[in-house]
Amino acid sequence: MFSNTARRPRQGAPKEKVSRKERVSITKTAAICVDGAEMMMPCTVRDMHSQGARMSVANVAAVPDSILLIVRSEDLVARASVAWRKAAEIGVRFIRTGDMHMEEKFRGEQARIYQDAQEAALRVQQDKEREVQKKQALEDMKAQQEAHERKRKMQIMGIDPRYPFGEDELKRAYRQQAMLKHPDQGGTMEAFQELNIVYQALLATVVAAAPQASAISL
């Protein structure tokens, strides 16, 4: 069955070298079975040897790594793995070959391989989705904590958290609260120290945001 061919070696072919005497240049209509059942892709076998084949396929990207190749005119059914891909061609290595009377058995094997691959892909997708959800939950929690902390600081400063404020409003609020919380005015040292810490934190936030606001207005 295998005779010499005048075709040149193909760039990107499998590393395992196949003797030219073993390769057969043919043009045979064939089909690629993906799931062991109805998912069939037409293809054309261009050359074949005992270890594999080269085929033309319309949509190379749609061909999975594990396939079932059916060449009825050659009485061949083969489980194969994709060894290389080009623009409109693929090269496959035969894992197991048989005659057409073994088609049903080979389809069953391919169905199990396809199912395993689908389940593995689903697990990967679910893991990714869980990771995204976990990340989003952490970001939401952090945002809530930051909002709660900001509200607490504004309440310490005596600023209504419902309304925006600038540096001038913050300084006025600080002076008012300092008059109330200073130990000399009947307050406590702890409350006065907390007021100063909160004031410096809010002031840094306002000053950092001021250049951005100026740039937007320009």
CSV table of C-alpha atoms in Angstrom, one decimal:
chain,number,residue,atom,x,y,z
A,1,MET,CA,0.0,0.0,0.0
A,2,PHE,CA,2.8,2.4,0.8
A,3,SER,CA,4.9,3.6,-2.1
A,4,ASN,CA,7.4,6.3,-2.8
A,5,THR,CA,6.3,10.0,-3.2
A,6,ALA,CA,8.0,12.9,-4.8
A,7,ARG,CA,6.8,15.4,-2.3
A,8,ARG,CA,9.4,17.4,-0.4
A,9,PRO,CA,9.6,17.2,3.4
A,10,ARG,CA,7.1,19.4,5.2
A,11,GLN,CA,8.1,22.1,7.6
A,12,GLY,CA,6.5,21.5,11.0
A,13,ALA,CA,6.1,17.7,10.5
A,14,PRO,CA,6.5,15.4,13.5
A,15,LYS,CA,10.0,14.8,14.8
A,16,GLU,CA,9.8,11.1,14.2
A,17,LYS,CA,11.1,10.7,10.7
A,18,VAL,CA,9.2,8.4,8.3
A,19,SER,CA,10.9,6.8,5.4
A,20,ARG,CA,10.0,8.2,2.0
A,21,LYS,CA,9.5,4.6,0.8
A,22,GLU,CA,6.8,4.3,3.4
A,23,ARG,CA,4.8,7.4,2.6
A,24,VAL,CA,2.0,7.2,0.1
A,25,SER,CA,0.8,10.3,-1.7
A,26,ILE,CA,-3.0,10.0,-2.0
A,27,THR,CA,-6.1,12.2,-2.3
A,28,LYS,CA,-8.9,10.5,-0.3
A,29,THR,CA,-12.1,11.9,1.1
A,30,ALA,CA,-12.3,11.1,4.8
A,31,ALA,CA,-14.0,12.2,8.0
A,32,ILE,CA,-12.9,13.3,11.4
A,33,CYS,CA,-15.1,12.1,14.3
A,34,VAL,CA,-14.7,14.2,17.4
A,35,ASP,CA,-17.2,12.8,19.9
A,36,GLY,CA,-17.5,9.2,18.8
A,37,ALA,CA,-21.0,9.9,17.5
A,38,GLU,CA,-22.5,12.5,15.1
A,39,MET,CA,-19.8,15.3,15.2
A,40,MET,CA,-18.1,14.6,11.8
A,41,MET,CA,-15.8,17.0,10.0
A,42,PRO,CA,-15.0,16.3,6.3
A,43,CYS,CA,-11.3,16.3,5.4
A,44,THR,CA,-9.0,15.1,2.6
A,45,VAL,CA,-6.1,12.8,3.3
A,46,ARG,CA,-3.1,14.0,1.3
A,47,ASP,CA,-0.5,11.4,2.2
A,48,MET,CA,-0.4,8.5,4.6
A,49,HIS,CA,2.1,6.1,6.2
A,50,SER,CA,2.0,3.4,8.9
A,51,GLN,CA,2.4,6.0,11.7
A,52,GLY,CA,0.1,8.7,10.6
A,53,ALA,CA,-1.2,11.0,7.9
A,54,ARG,CA,-1.4,14.5,6.5
A,55,MET,CA,-4.8,16.0,5.9
A,56,SER,CA,-6.5,19.1,4.6
A,57,VAL,CA,-9.1,20.5,6.9
A,58,ALA,CA,-11.3,23.6,6.4
A,59,ASN,CA,-11.3,24.7,10.1
A,60,VAL,CA,-8.0,23.6,11.7
A,61,ALA,CA,-8.8,25.3,15.0
A,62,ALA,CA,-12.0,23.3,15.4
A,63,VAL,CA,-10.1,20.0,15.4
A,64,PRO,CA,-9.3,18.7,18.9
A,65,ASP,CA,-6.0,17.0,19.9
A,66,SER,CA,-7.6,13.6,19.9
A,67,ILE,CA,-9.7,12.4,16.9
A,68,LEU,CA,-11.1,9.4,15.2
A,69,LEU,CA,-10.1,9.3,11.5
A,70,ILE,CA,-12.4,7.4,9.1
A,71,VAL,CA,-11.3,6.7,5.5
A,72,ARG,CA,-13.9,4.4,4.1
A,73,SER,CA,-12.3,4.0,0.7
A,74,GLU,CA,-9.2,2.7,2.3
A,75,ASP,CA,-11.1,0.5,4.8
A,76,LEU,CA,-9.4,2.4,7.6
A,77,VAL,CA,-10.5,3.6,11.0
A,78,ALA,CA,-7.9,5.1,13.3
A,79,ARG,CA,-7.6,6.7,16.7
A,80,ALA,CA,-5.1,9.5,16.2
A,81,SER,CA,-3.6,12.5,18.0
A,82,VAL,CA,-2.8,15.8,16.2
A,83,ALA,CA,1.0,16.2,15.9
A,84,TRP,CA,1.1,19.6,14.1
A,85,ARG,CA,-1.1,22.2,12.6
A,86,LYS,CA,-0.7,24.7,9.7
A,87,ALA,CA,-3.1,27.1,8.0
A,88,ALA,CA,-5.3,24.5,6.4
A,89,GLU,CA,-3.6,21.2,7.2
A,90,ILE,CA,-3.0,18.9,10.2
A,91,GLY,CA,-0.6,16.0,10.7
A,92,VAL,CA,-1.7,13.2,12.9
A,93,ARG,CA,0.0,10.2,14.6
A,94,PHE,CA,-2.0,7.0,14.7
A,95,ILE,CA,-2.5,5.6,18.1
A,96,ARG,CA,-4.5,2.6,17.0
A,97,THR,CA,-5.8,1.5,13.6
A,98,GLY,CA,-8.3,-1.1,12.3
A,99,ASP,CA,-10.6,-2.0,9.6
A,100,MET,CA,-14.1,-0.6,9.2
A,101,HIS,CA,-15.7,-3.5,11.0
A,102,MET,CA,-14.1,-2.1,14.1
A,103,GLU,CA,-15.7,1.4,13.7
A,104,GLU,CA,-18.3,0.9,16.4
A,105,LYS,CA,-15.7,-0.1,18.9
A,106,PHE,CA,-13.4,2.8,18.0
A,107,ARG,CA,-16.3,5.2,18.2
A,108,GLY,CA,-17.0,4.0,21.8
A,109,GLU,CA,-13.4,4.6,22.7
A,110,GLN,CA,-13.5,8.1,21.1
A,111,ALA,CA,-16.7,8.9,22.9
A,112,ARG,CA,-15.1,8.2,26.3
A,113,ILE,CA,-12.1,10.3,25.4
A,114,TYR,CA,-14.3,13.2,24.3
A,115,GLN,CA,-16.4,12.9,27.4
A,116,ASP,CA,-13.3,13.0,29.6
A,117,ALA,CA,-12.0,16.0,27.8
A,118,GLN,CA,-15.3,17.8,28.1
A,119,GLU,CA,-15.5,17.1,31.8
A,120,ALA,CA,-11.9,18.3,32.3
A,121,ALA,CA,-12.6,21.5,30.4
A,122,LEU,CA,-15.7,22.1,32.5
A,123,ARG,CA,-13.7,21.6,35.7
A,124,VAL,CA,-11.1,24.1,34.5
A,125,GLN,CA,-13.8,26.6,33.6
A,126,GLN,CA,-15.6,26.2,37.0
A,127,ASP,CA,-12.3,26.7,38.8
A,128,LYS,CA,-11.7,29.9,36.9
A,129,GLU,CA,-15.2,31.1,37.6
A,130,ARG,CA,-14.8,30.3,41.3
A,131,GLU,CA,-11.5,32.2,41.4
A,132,VAL,CA,-13.1,35.2,39.7
A,133,GLN,CA,-16.0,35.1,42.2
A,134,LYS,CA,-13.6,34.8,45.1
A,135,LYS,CA,-11.5,37.7,43.9
A,136,GLN,CA,-14.6,39.8,43.4
A,137,ALA,CA,-15.9,39.0,46.8
A,138,LEU,CA,-12.6,40.0,48.4
A,139,GLU,CA,-12.7,43.3,46.4
A,140,ASP,CA,-16.2,44.0,47.5
A,141,MET,CA,-15.4,43.2,51.1
A,142,LYS,CA,-12.4,45.5,51.0
A,143,ALA,CA,-14.4,48.3,49.4
A,144,GLN,CA,-17.1,47.9,52.1
A,145,GLN,CA,-14.5,48.0,54.8
A,146,GLU,CA,-12.9,51.1,53.3
A,147,ALA,CA,-16.2,52.8,53.0
A,148,HIS,CA,-17.1,52.0,56.6
A,149,GLU,CA,-13.7,53.2,57.8
A,150,ARG,CA,-14.1,56.5,55.8
A,151,LYS,CA,-17.5,57.0,57.3
A,152,ARG,CA,-16.2,56.5,60.8
A,153,LYS,CA,-13.4,59.0,60.2
A,154,MET,CA,-15.8,61.6,58.9
A,155,GLN,CA,-18.0,61.1,61.9
A,156,ILE,CA,-15.1,61.7,64.2
A,157,MET,CA,-14.3,64.9,62.3
A,158,GLY,CA,-18.0,65.9,62.5
A,159,ILE,CA,-18.4,65.9,58.7
A,160,ASP,CA,-21.6,64.6,57.1
A,161,PRO,CA,-20.5,61.5,55.1
A,162,ARG,CA,-23.3,62.1,52.6
A,163,TYR,CA,-21.6,65.2,51.1
A,164,PRO,CA,-18.2,65.8,49.5
A,165,PHE,CA,-15.7,68.0,51.3
A,166,GLY,CA,-12.5,69.7,50.4
A,167,GLU,CA,-9.4,70.9,52.3
A,168,ASP,CA,-11.0,74.0,53.7
A,169,GLU,CA,-14.0,72.2,55.0
A,170,LEU,CA,-11.8,69.6,56.6
A,171,LYS,CA,-9.6,72.2,58.3
A,172,ARG,CA,-12.7,74.0,59.7
A,173,ALA,CA,-14.1,70.7,61.0
A,174,TYR,CA,-10.8,69.9,62.6
A,175,ARG,CA,-10.6,73.2,64.5
A,176,GLN,CA,-14.2,72.8,65.7
A,177,GLN,CA,-13.5,69.2,67.0
A,178,ALA,CA,-10.2,70.2,68.5
A,179,MET,CA,-11.9,72.8,70.6
A,180,LEU,CA,-14.2,70.0,72.0
A,181,LYS,CA,-11.7,67.1,72.3
A,182,HIS,CA,-8.6,68.9,73.6
A,183,PRO,CA,-7.8,67.9,77.2
A,184,ASP,CA,-7.7,71.5,78.2
A,185,GLN,CA,-11.3,71.9,76.9
A,186,GLY,CA,-12.7,68.9,78.8
A,187,GLY,CA,-11.8,66.2,76.3
A,188,THR,CA,-9.5,63.3,76.7
A,189,MET,CA,-6.0,62.8,75.4
A,190,GLU,CA,-7.1,59.5,73.6
A,191,ALA,CA,-9.9,61.3,71.7
A,192,PHE,CA,-7.6,64.2,70.8
A,193,GLN,CA,-4.9,61.9,69.5
A,194,GLU,CA,-7.5,59.9,67.5
A,195,LEU,CA,-8.8,63.2,66.0
A,196,ASN,CA,-5.3,64.2,64.9
A,197,ILE,CA,-4.7,60.8,63.3
A,198,VAL,CA,-8.0,60.9,61.4
A,199,TYR,CA,-7.4,64.5,60.3
A,200,GLN,CA,-4.0,63.6,58.9
A,201,ALA,CA,-5.4,60.6,57.1
A,202,LEU,CA,-8.3,62.5,55.5
A,203,LEU,CA,-6.1,65.5,54.7
A,204,ALA,CA,-3.7,63.2,52.8
A,205,THR,CA,-6.7,61.8,50.8
A,206,VAL,CA,-8.0,65.3,49.9
A,207,VAL,CA,-4.5,66.5,48.9
A,208,ALA,CA,-3.9,63.4,46.7
A,209,ALA,CA,-7.3,63.9,45.0
A,210,ALA,CA,-6.9,67.6,44.4
A,211,PRO,CA,-4.5,67.4,41.4
A,212,GLN,CA,-6.7,64.8,39.7
A,213,ALA,CA,-9.7,67.1,40.1
A,214,SER,CA,-7.7,70.1,38.7
A,215,ALA,CA,-6.6,68.1,35.7
A,216,ILE,CA,-10.2,67.0,34.9
A,217,SER,CA,-11.5,70.6,35.1
A,218,LEU,CA,-8.8,71.7,32.7
